[in-house]
XYZ file of C-alpha atoms in Angstrom:
663
model
C 47.289 26.961 41.693
C 49.695 29.601 42.837
C 52.006 30.416 39.960
C 55.712 30.968 40.375
C 56.722 33.751 38.027
C 59.995 35.209 36.926
C 60.069 38.937 36.393
C 61.483 40.085 33.089
C 64.372 42.048 34.577
C 65.336 39.148 36.813
C 65.192 36.782 33.856
C 67.543 38.864 31.757
C 69.871 39.655 34.628
C 70.254 36.111 35.856
C 69.984 34.062 32.697
C 73.705 33.533 32.327
C 73.819 32.177 35.862
C 71.246 29.505 35.075
C 72.785 27.652 32.180
C 74.291 24.777 34.154
C 72.455 21.821 35.650
C 70.036 23.334 38.126
C 70.967 20.973 40.939
C 74.273 22.814 41.239
C 75.043 25.823 43.323
C 77.364 27.196 40.671
C 78.315 30.175 42.833
C 79.585 27.888 45.570
C 81.485 25.103 43.866
C 85.020 24.207 44.788
C 87.744 26.266 43.191
C 90.354 24.045 41.605
C 92.986 26.657 42.380
C 92.951 25.378 45.954
C 95.220 22.524 46.920
C 93.560 19.287 45.790
C 94.462 17.717 49.145
C 92.124 20.124 50.901
C 89.195 18.673 48.944
C 89.308 15.573 51.091
C 89.789 17.280 54.453
C 86.080 17.886 54.969
C 82.740 16.651 53.731
C 81.792 20.188 52.716
C 84.846 20.572 50.500
C 84.312 17.175 48.900
C 80.676 17.947 48.100
C 81.701 21.283 46.587
C 84.241 19.476 44.438
C 81.633 16.909 43.354
C 79.041 19.473 42.302
C 81.724 21.700 40.843
C 82.552 18.860 38.478
C 78.900 18.641 37.479
C 78.895 22.371 36.702
C 80.973 21.503 33.631
C 78.086 19.641 31.990
C 76.363 21.448 29.121
C 72.869 22.749 29.739
C 70.562 20.092 28.305
C 67.826 22.684 27.823
C 69.992 24.986 25.702
C 68.687 23.612 22.420
C 67.703 26.834 20.654
C 70.801 29.030 20.583
C 74.507 28.203 21.018
C 73.771 24.642 22.024
C 76.377 21.974 22.689
C 75.220 19.877 19.712
C 73.329 20.747 16.499
C 69.977 20.176 18.265
C 67.007 22.036 16.767
C 69.013 24.211 14.392
C 70.900 21.225 13.035
C 67.769 19.252 12.219
C 64.707 19.821 10.046
C 62.413 20.935 12.874
C 63.430 24.552 13.321
C 65.724 27.403 12.307
C 66.131 31.153 12.557
C 67.315 33.900 10.253
C 69.585 35.159 13.009
C 73.164 33.937 12.929
C 75.004 35.395 15.918
C 74.547 33.142 18.946
C 72.936 30.472 16.759
C 76.113 28.629 15.833
C 74.572 25.159 15.312
C 72.946 26.515 12.132
C 76.434 26.396 10.663
C 76.367 22.600 10.839
C 73.742 21.863 8.137
C 75.314 24.418 5.788
C 78.717 22.721 6.147
C 80.455 25.543 8.005
C 81.601 23.435 10.953
C 85.092 21.983 10.826
C 87.426 20.035 13.067
C 89.245 23.333 13.631
C 86.081 25.239 14.491
C 83.188 23.360 16.070
C 81.505 26.630 16.982
C 79.603 26.047 20.250
C 79.667 22.266 19.914
C 83.042 21.302 21.324
C 82.390 19.529 24.632
C 85.225 17.010 24.379
C 87.527 18.707 26.898
C 84.982 19.561 29.630
C 83.575 16.029 29.566
C 87.019 14.574 30.179
C 87.565 17.126 32.929
C 84.447 15.750 34.627
C 85.716 12.208 34.164
C 89.069 13.129 35.706
C 87.352 14.708 38.700
C 85.165 11.630 39.202
C 88.254 9.425 39.047
C 89.933 11.633 41.629
C 86.988 11.107 43.969
C 87.118 7.330 43.530
C 90.858 7.304 44.207
C 90.811 9.466 47.326
C 87.362 9.352 48.914
C 88.614 7.207 51.804
C 90.808 10.128 52.889
C 87.720 12.088 53.955
C 87.173 10.929 57.542
C 84.054 13.050 58.055
C 81.965 10.891 55.746
C 79.416 8.469 57.133
C 78.851 5.219 55.283
C 75.717 6.749 53.728
C 77.612 9.890 52.696
C 80.233 7.772 51.003
C 77.625 5.699 49.161
C 75.820 8.775 47.897
C 78.933 10.644 46.763
C 80.247 7.495 45.094
C 76.910 7.022 43.337
C 76.783 10.579 42.046
C 80.390 10.364 40.869
C 79.576 7.196 38.904
C 76.540 8.925 37.423
C 78.610 11.944 36.401
C 81.300 9.811 34.825
C 78.696 7.809 32.920
C 76.787 10.938 31.935
C 79.943 12.615 30.623
C 80.661 9.602 28.430
C 76.972 9.615 27.383
C 77.337 13.139 25.987
C 80.511 12.148 24.170
C 78.949 9.012 22.689
C 75.821 10.731 21.388
C 77.746 13.453 19.619
C 81.109 11.966 18.657
C 80.377 8.246 18.562
C 82.812 5.683 20.041
C 84.557 7.035 23.121
C 88.070 6.967 24.499
C 87.658 5.288 27.884
C 90.046 6.621 30.499
C 89.215 3.914 33.032
C 89.983 4.861 36.633
C 93.216 6.658 35.787
C 93.848 10.154 37.121
C 96.166 11.497 34.457
C 98.542 14.224 35.581
C 98.739 17.193 33.261
C 102.538 17.135 33.414
C 102.871 13.697 31.808
C 104.625 13.250 28.490
C 102.350 12.995 25.407
C 102.899 9.246 25.032
C 101.185 8.676 28.384
C 97.883 9.723 26.818
C 98.082 7.430 23.812
C 94.958 5.272 23.950
C 92.571 3.964 21.332
C 88.874 4.651 21.127
C 86.619 1.788 22.156
C 84.052 0.416 19.730
C 80.523 1.746 19.908
C 79.243 -1.424 21.573
C 82.081 -1.388 24.112
C 81.309 2.255 24.829
C 77.629 1.531 25.438
C 78.431 -1.328 27.801
C 80.856 0.803 29.779
C 78.439 3.720 30.134
C 75.529 1.468 31.037
C 77.649 -0.251 33.680
C 78.516 3.147 35.156
C 74.857 4.117 35.311
C 73.850 0.712 36.713
C 76.420 1.204 39.474
C 75.171 4.719 40.129
C 71.598 3.442 40.399
C 72.549 1.150 43.284
C 73.727 4.142 45.336
C 71.660 7.201 44.441
C 68.103 7.662 45.753
C 64.882 6.925 43.836
C 63.546 10.397 44.665
C 65.088 13.674 45.780
C 63.710 16.516 47.930
C 61.876 19.355 46.217
C 64.743 21.779 46.824
C 67.161 19.509 44.929
C 64.897 18.802 41.943
C 67.188 18.109 39.016
C 69.638 15.892 40.849
C 69.847 12.506 39.163
C 67.844 9.659 40.658
C 67.736 5.919 40.170
C 65.051 6.488 37.539
C 67.246 9.010 35.719
C 70.047 6.446 35.489
C 67.641 3.776 34.251
C 66.079 6.199 31.755
C 69.453 7.049 30.223
C 70.313 3.353 30.030
C 67.054 2.708 28.176
C 67.841 5.447 25.656
C 71.383 4.177 25.117
C 70.171 0.603 24.614
C 67.610 1.747 22.046
C 70.196 3.793 20.173
C 72.606 0.840 20.200
C 69.909 -1.414 18.716
C 69.022 1.056 15.957
C 70.135 0.588 12.317
C 72.957 3.153 12.402
C 74.812 1.320 15.160
C 73.555 -2.238 14.758
C 74.692 -3.524 11.399
C 71.859 -1.971 9.411
C 72.241 -0.478 5.967
C 72.995 2.857 7.628
C 75.922 1.310 9.514
C 77.329 0.084 6.219
C 76.672 3.373 4.424
C 78.370 5.607 6.956
C 80.836 3.382 8.802
C 82.002 0.547 6.528
C 85.540 1.992 6.463
C 85.575 3.333 10.010
C 88.120 1.002 11.615
C 90.524 1.314 14.527
C 94.074 2.011 13.443
C 95.532 -0.308 16.062
C 93.782 -3.551 15.099
C 91.488 -2.856 12.144
C 88.316 -3.548 14.151
C 85.166 -1.776 12.982
C 84.156 0.925 15.424
C 80.508 0.380 14.457
C 79.219 -3.168 14.142
C 78.554 -4.249 10.579
C 76.534 -7.266 11.738
C 72.904 -7.019 12.804
C 71.985 -8.405 16.227
C 68.233 -8.518 16.862
C 68.765 -9.380 20.508
C 69.865 -5.794 21.135
C 66.243 -4.747 20.616
C 65.144 -7.196 23.303
C 67.757 -5.876 25.739
C 66.566 -2.344 24.975
C 62.964 -3.445 25.558
C 63.978 -4.817 28.958
C 65.653 -1.510 29.817
C 62.495 0.404 28.884
C 60.236 -2.040 30.726
C 62.274 -1.575 33.898
C 61.446 2.142 33.838
C 57.807 1.375 33.021
C 57.628 -0.772 36.157
C 58.572 2.225 38.301
C 56.124 4.922 39.443
C 56.183 7.198 36.396
C 52.993 8.147 34.548
C 52.074 10.414 31.676
C 51.183 13.932 32.744
C 47.409 14.419 32.574
C 44.879 17.008 33.675
C 41.321 15.989 34.470
C 38.568 17.078 32.104
C 36.760 20.310 32.974
C 33.552 21.944 31.839
C 35.319 23.559 28.880
C 37.073 20.352 27.782
C 35.767 19.419 24.317
C 34.117 16.066 23.785
C 36.136 13.423 22.013
C 35.485 13.311 18.259
C 32.670 11.080 17.081
C 32.735 8.140 14.731
C 35.872 6.267 15.831
C 35.096 2.584 15.264
C 38.514 0.991 14.756
C 39.644 1.581 18.350
C 37.111 0.172 20.841
C 39.124 1.492 23.807
C 39.239 5.107 22.669
C 36.196 6.335 24.584
C 37.100 4.539 27.818
C 38.308 6.583 30.804
C 42.011 7.324 31.038
C 44.369 5.421 31.070
C 42.452 2.666 29.244
C 41.268 5.281 26.746
C 41.200 9.025 26.144
C 38.151 9.785 28.276
C 37.945 11.991 31.374
C 41.108 14.009 30.672
C 41.765 17.343 29.004
C 44.186 16.588 26.125
C 45.195 20.199 25.529
C 45.980 20.991 29.153
C 47.566 17.574 29.703
C 50.194 18.317 27.069
C 50.530 22.106 27.279
C 50.875 22.430 31.043
C 53.782 20.006 31.107
C 55.950 22.553 29.274
C 54.544 26.042 29.790
C 55.281 26.319 33.507
C 51.795 25.593 34.828
C 52.934 22.246 36.261
C 56.058 22.572 38.376
C 58.840 20.235 37.323
C 59.206 18.500 40.667
C 55.485 17.634 40.595
C 55.541 16.207 37.097
C 55.323 12.410 37.259
C 56.284 12.171 33.583
C 59.762 13.547 34.134
C 62.052 10.553 34.492
C 64.900 13.057 34.445
C 64.242 16.781 34.312
C 65.460 20.154 35.478
C 64.402 23.735 36.046
C 65.505 25.890 33.143
C 66.156 29.598 32.920
C 67.243 28.997 29.342
C 63.783 27.783 28.316
C 62.142 30.752 30.027
C 64.476 33.048 28.117
C 63.931 31.173 24.847
C 60.241 32.101 24.846
C 61.504 35.529 23.778
C 62.559 34.019 20.446
C 58.951 33.326 19.455
C 57.110 36.280 20.948
C 55.766 38.844 18.458
C 58.170 41.758 18.081
C 55.547 44.384 18.849
C 55.050 42.690 22.216
C 58.705 42.621 23.213
C 59.843 39.456 21.490
C 62.196 38.612 18.655
C 59.567 36.794 16.621
C 61.953 34.766 14.501
C 62.479 31.177 15.605
C 60.782 29.355 12.741
C 58.954 26.041 12.565
C 58.887 24.492 9.053
C 55.692 23.583 7.185
C 56.746 19.930 7.269
C 56.094 19.863 11.000
C 52.731 21.607 10.661
C 51.498 19.189 8.015
C 52.315 16.191 10.198
C 49.968 17.234 12.994
C 46.840 15.133 12.710
C 43.232 16.176 12.606
C 41.344 15.898 15.881
C 39.987 12.443 14.954
C 43.429 11.009 14.185
C 43.359 11.277 10.398
C 46.173 13.023 8.584
C 45.452 16.148 6.578
C 45.532 14.271 3.264
C 42.868 11.785 4.386
C 40.602 13.881 6.565
C 37.036 12.851 7.322
C 33.755 14.523 6.419
C 33.086 15.206 10.105
C 36.454 16.897 10.687
C 37.639 18.078 7.278
C 40.933 19.686 6.381
C 40.433 22.794 4.253
C 42.748 25.563 3.085
C 40.138 27.914 1.674
C 38.235 30.193 3.992
C 38.527 31.715 7.447
C 36.845 31.458 10.817
C 34.264 34.113 11.620
C 33.612 33.574 15.343
C 35.512 32.667 18.489
C 36.006 28.948 19.087
C 36.966 28.194 22.678
C 38.123 24.914 24.203
C 40.212 24.070 27.266
C 40.852 27.766 27.838
C 42.314 28.119 24.319
C 40.673 30.663 22.014
C 40.707 30.319 18.229
C 39.796 33.785 16.984
C 38.078 34.963 13.798
C 40.173 35.439 10.639
C 42.088 32.190 11.174
C 42.522 30.086 8.044
C 40.524 26.852 8.049
C 43.763 24.857 7.694
C 44.342 25.525 11.392
C 40.943 24.264 12.550
C 39.994 20.738 13.639
C 43.616 19.931 14.483
C 44.847 17.766 17.349
C 45.475 19.272 20.786
C 49.276 19.190 20.514
C 49.105 21.505 17.514
C 47.418 24.258 19.498
C 49.698 23.665 22.488
C 52.854 23.912 20.372
C 52.432 26.139 17.317
C 51.961 29.836 16.736
C 50.360 30.437 13.308
C 49.002 33.475 11.509
C 45.950 34.674 13.416
C 46.952 32.836 16.585
C 45.963 34.568 19.812
C 48.660 35.620 22.277
C 46.912 36.077 25.658
C 49.861 37.625 27.599
C 47.646 37.726 30.672
C 50.297 38.933 33.134
C 50.450 42.423 31.680
C 47.750 44.935 32.525
C 48.659 47.434 29.831
C 45.996 48.061 27.211
C 46.947 46.826 23.767
C 49.547 44.440 25.202
C 47.350 41.441 25.965
C 44.795 39.296 24.097
C 46.326 40.122 20.716
C 46.396 38.164 17.469
C 49.636 37.896 15.493
C 49.547 37.830 11.696
C 52.700 36.842 9.788
C 51.818 37.960 6.253
C 53.659 40.887 4.698
C 50.772 43.154 5.671
C 50.372 41.576 9.115
C 51.264 43.071 12.481
C 54.019 40.461 12.950
C 55.190 40.023 9.359
C 58.299 41.197 7.544
C 57.032 44.745 7.046
C 56.411 45.104 10.767
C 59.714 43.597 11.941
C 61.051 45.714 14.798
C 63.541 45.600 17.662
C 66.170 46.970 15.271
C 66.377 43.800 13.197
C 64.424 43.189 10.011
C 64.918 39.454 10.517
C 62.527 39.544 13.477
C 59.726 37.651 11.800
C 59.106 33.954 11.064
C 59.795 33.392 7.382
C 57.792 30.139 7.451
C 54.776 31.737 9.103
C 55.106 29.585 12.228
C 56.758 29.918 15.633
C 57.026 27.646 18.642
C 54.545 28.212 21.493
C 55.198 24.947 23.306
C 56.961 26.535 26.273
C 54.779 29.664 26.415
C 52.106 30.045 29.101
C 48.974 32.164 28.516
C 50.239 34.462 31.296
C 53.689 34.976 29.756
C 54.395 38.477 28.482
C 57.609 40.270 27.503
C 56.274 43.824 27.402
C 53.730 46.017 29.128
C 53.104 46.893 32.758
C 53.613 43.951 35.148
C 54.761 41.668 32.331
C 56.263 38.420 33.586
C 57.290 34.990 32.377
C 56.684 31.828 34.357
C 59.595 29.636 35.377
C 59.937 26.584 33.155
C 61.244 23.074 33.544
C 62.784 20.898 30.859
C 62.515 17.132 30.324
C 65.795 15.315 29.749
C 64.001 11.959 29.714
C 60.206 11.755 29.591
C 58.031 8.742 30.331
C 56.379 9.219 26.910
C 59.805 8.600 25.369
C 60.159 5.385 27.350
C 56.738 4.168 26.155
C 57.403 4.914 22.495
C 60.903 3.421 22.631
C 59.455 0.273 24.216
C 56.918 -0.053 21.402
C 59.711 0.532 18.873
C 61.816 -2.215 20.415
C 59.018 -4.786 20.286
C 58.185 -3.833 16.710
C 61.697 -4.800 15.610
C 61.568 -8.342 16.999
C 60.924 -11.257 14.644
C 61.200 -13.922 17.336
C 61.086 -14.266 21.109
C 64.145 -13.357 23.163
C 64.706 -13.953 26.861
C 67.002 -11.336 28.354
C 67.716 -9.586 31.627
C 68.809 -6.081 32.500
C 70.776 -5.128 35.597
C 69.650 -7.185 38.563
C 66.190 -7.888 37.121
C 64.983 -11.407 36.505
C 65.061 -12.593 32.869
C 62.043 -11.588 30.784
C 60.827 -12.714 27.376
C 60.013 -10.183 24.670
C 58.476 -10.566 21.224
C 56.505 -8.537 18.672
C 53.414 -8.604 20.850
C 50.701 -6.500 19.184
C 48.857 -5.862 22.437
C 51.993 -4.695 24.228
C 52.890 -2.383 21.347
C 49.384 -0.919 21.285
C 49.230 -0.518 25.049
C 52.459 1.501 25.184
C 51.968 3.516 22.001
C 48.288 4.264 22.511
C 48.869 5.825 25.923
C 50.727 8.649 24.198
C 48.028 8.970 21.542
C 45.227 8.940 24.127
C 46.866 11.621 26.229
C 46.817 13.886 23.171
C 43.121 13.126 22.611
C 43.709 10.981 19.529
C 42.489 7.441 18.840
C 45.019 4.643 19.065
C 46.766 2.789 16.275
C 44.748 1.795 13.239
C 44.881 -1.911 12.297
C 46.854 -1.135 9.150
C 49.492 0.663 11.229
C 50.254 -2.616 12.973
C 50.134 -4.881 9.934
C 53.870 -4.803 9.312
C 56.957 -3.492 11.104
C 57.400 -0.917 8.329
C 53.834 0.358 8.714
C 54.280 0.788 12.443
C 57.614 2.511 11.937
C 55.923 5.128 9.751
C 53.413 5.804 12.535
C 56.227 5.935 15.089
C 58.279 8.421 13.060
C 55.400 10.873 12.925
C 54.461 10.361 16.559
C 57.976 11.085 17.782
C 58.309 14.123 15.505
C 55.158 15.655 16.983
C 55.299 14.457 20.596
C 58.923 15.539 21.122
C 58.906 18.659 18.963
C 61.752 20.963 20.010
C 62.937 18.772 22.860
C 66.205 17.961 21.098
C 65.515 14.320 20.178
C 64.836 14.468 16.444
C 68.466 15.230 15.549
C 69.402 11.866 17.068
C 66.306 9.980 15.884
C 66.763 10.569 12.163
C 70.413 9.579 12.462
C 69.977 6.392 14.444
C 67.200 5.285 12.071
C 69.451 5.951 9.087
C 66.942 8.286 7.405
C 68.710 11.598 7.926
C 69.770 11.924 4.287
C 66.245 11.677 2.886
C 64.747 13.790 5.669
C 67.296 16.550 5.140
C 66.948 16.368 1.352
C 63.481 17.931 1.436
C 63.618 21.735 1.150
C 62.435 23.836 4.083
C 58.922 25.036 3.268
C 56.543 27.550 4.764
C 53.748 29.938 3.973
C 54.435 32.716 1.464
C 55.166 35.419 4.010
C 55.925 37.991 1.304
C 52.264 37.937 0.258
C 49.268 39.513 1.961
C 47.005 37.600 4.314
C 44.137 37.317 1.839
C 46.143 37.224 -1.377
C 48.720 34.472 -1.668
C 50.006 34.031 1.889
C 48.501 30.559 2.330
C 50.572 28.905 -0.383
C 53.479 26.608 0.422
C 56.795 27.952 -0.843
C 60.457 27.083 -0.401
C 62.108 29.353 2.159
C 64.676 31.467 0.395
C 67.071 32.514 3.118
C 70.739 31.607 3.378
C 70.452 29.721 6.680
C 68.112 27.232 4.991
C 68.540 27.439 1.228
C 72.198 26.376 1.491
C 71.477 23.335 3.656
C 73.210 20.142 2.629
C 73.761 16.750 4.137
C 77.129 15.089 3.717
C 77.940 11.649 5.056
C 80.424 13.085 7.545
C 77.554 14.926 9.260
C 76.329 11.703 10.792
C 78.650 12.591 13.720
C 80.385 15.734 14.898
C 84.136 15.973 14.340
C 86.592 15.669 17.193
C 88.586 18.861 17.666
C 91.703 18.603 15.530
C 93.888 19.688 18.444
C 92.822 16.535 20.288
C 93.688 14.415 17.259
C 97.141 15.992 17.116
C 97.723 15.541 20.836
C 96.609 11.903 20.995
C 98.095 10.277 17.921
C 96.147 7.043 18.442
C 92.831 8.915 18.413
C 91.025 8.255 15.131
C 89.011 11.131 13.669
C 85.375 10.554 12.726
C 84.753 9.611 9.073
C 84.987 12.436 6.569
C 86.418 15.046 8.935
C 89.909 16.538 8.831
C 92.687 14.785 10.781
């Protein structure tokens, strides 16, 4: 296919212009310095005002640097040794306060969006140029924006302060702003109602040139995620709710902000929300098998469907390309049927620089921990500690010849620990000896190069360049998930493909649906939105059908019988699947919290290869990373949520601070 590429100079020059939602023309939005009355004189002005409000949203794809929430750097799935412009790393070392949230203070801009949406609702009838369809669409988008703003607040700060339809004037006395936060459950209901309303107005699809604008599916996808989070232990009376929120009560009436009573029915409602999206036209992204697609591994007897053609099994598709091309720019975002809600992203294109070897123009220092590496399965679905004789896991020895599959080349001098691994491993991880094709450059010595991260390697600590000795991965691993074989940051004609970013993926919907069913101990009949009531239970076949689609797409067999024996056994499989499938998409930070396992997950030290040893003498030993951005990591109970800016607490005296943070 014809590739759309972004030249290096253009990428650097324009990157700061591309950090907002891509469906906005941020150079053309309405200037609030104009008289607000003029907004409603014309349709053009009103639309500029609408999309100008949306320009205040944080960039969902900015998950690697100064992101709006702790994201990758605040979880156990990635870190860097750089500190400037990587403020979220301050969160897990307890250097974020209510007086200094670093880059993670989105409280004010979200309420600015809400105020603008309320202004539209209050005055839209003044715009006489609008047709009935115009009015419906603008109203729908305004409801989506208001709901989406509250969504961001809820995920990061917990229970929200609902402004209702009020348009508060900035000149009002302080007492006019005195309102209490709603409970978590009340917040979820309000946001879901906003998104349900939006879904009745906004279209199911948008034109190619407006890819990134929210659709009906986007609204439904966000509702599904919210319903799953609300059903999870942290927010649904589980032990985590009691551990972190037993004393978190509203000052006005003493009501618990977070329910201390478990309600299983919430899982059924969440299942209904997921099923509604599943009944739409979304599918997992797949690429048909080609001549160089490897055969599926032999000897799988526990899953009789495994060898069937896709989607009943893993046959007839190319697992590596199916996963890799969804992220690396090969498949254009607007063509990707897996994107329930997605966007084009200059930030992701730029972020590939963080992983590229320094001698090839990159910064070479965004690290992936060993914990992630060890959770990738072998090609036949076994974990590394229980590998089979046919596809063994070994740590002694190196490859001696090229191994090629699906266009991917595993070169000689690669440790055996990186052989026989599942397709997502090769699509996502850069390891010592990994090949960097960099096909867009024509300069000799700048393409088809291996990177070695040992102390004597061409990309290790001794070779760190670009004026910064931190430009190497101290764990021995970098992220390649968003990097295309053509991408290059140095050499003649070097270019980087445009990227898109998934805000909600269909794979997430499938795995959340399976999670919901797994948590049911009895049948529940529920409805969602305008849908007819449906009955949900812990149906093994339904769980397998949803979960196995994700496994099959990656070329792996489906669930083993023992993984379905008990809810706990399935949960263990789910935890690993979500860690790997959604690596560096910004979901794990929320997952480990909502499940109530963040304390134990964060307690494990960050490990990696021994990058201060040579390639053939000690490098391939697991060691604790001894650098200040990781060795000083802690988890305190207050870190379950971000703090609200102390200035907001002082201004709104009825606004309760989150537990453990300064008032």
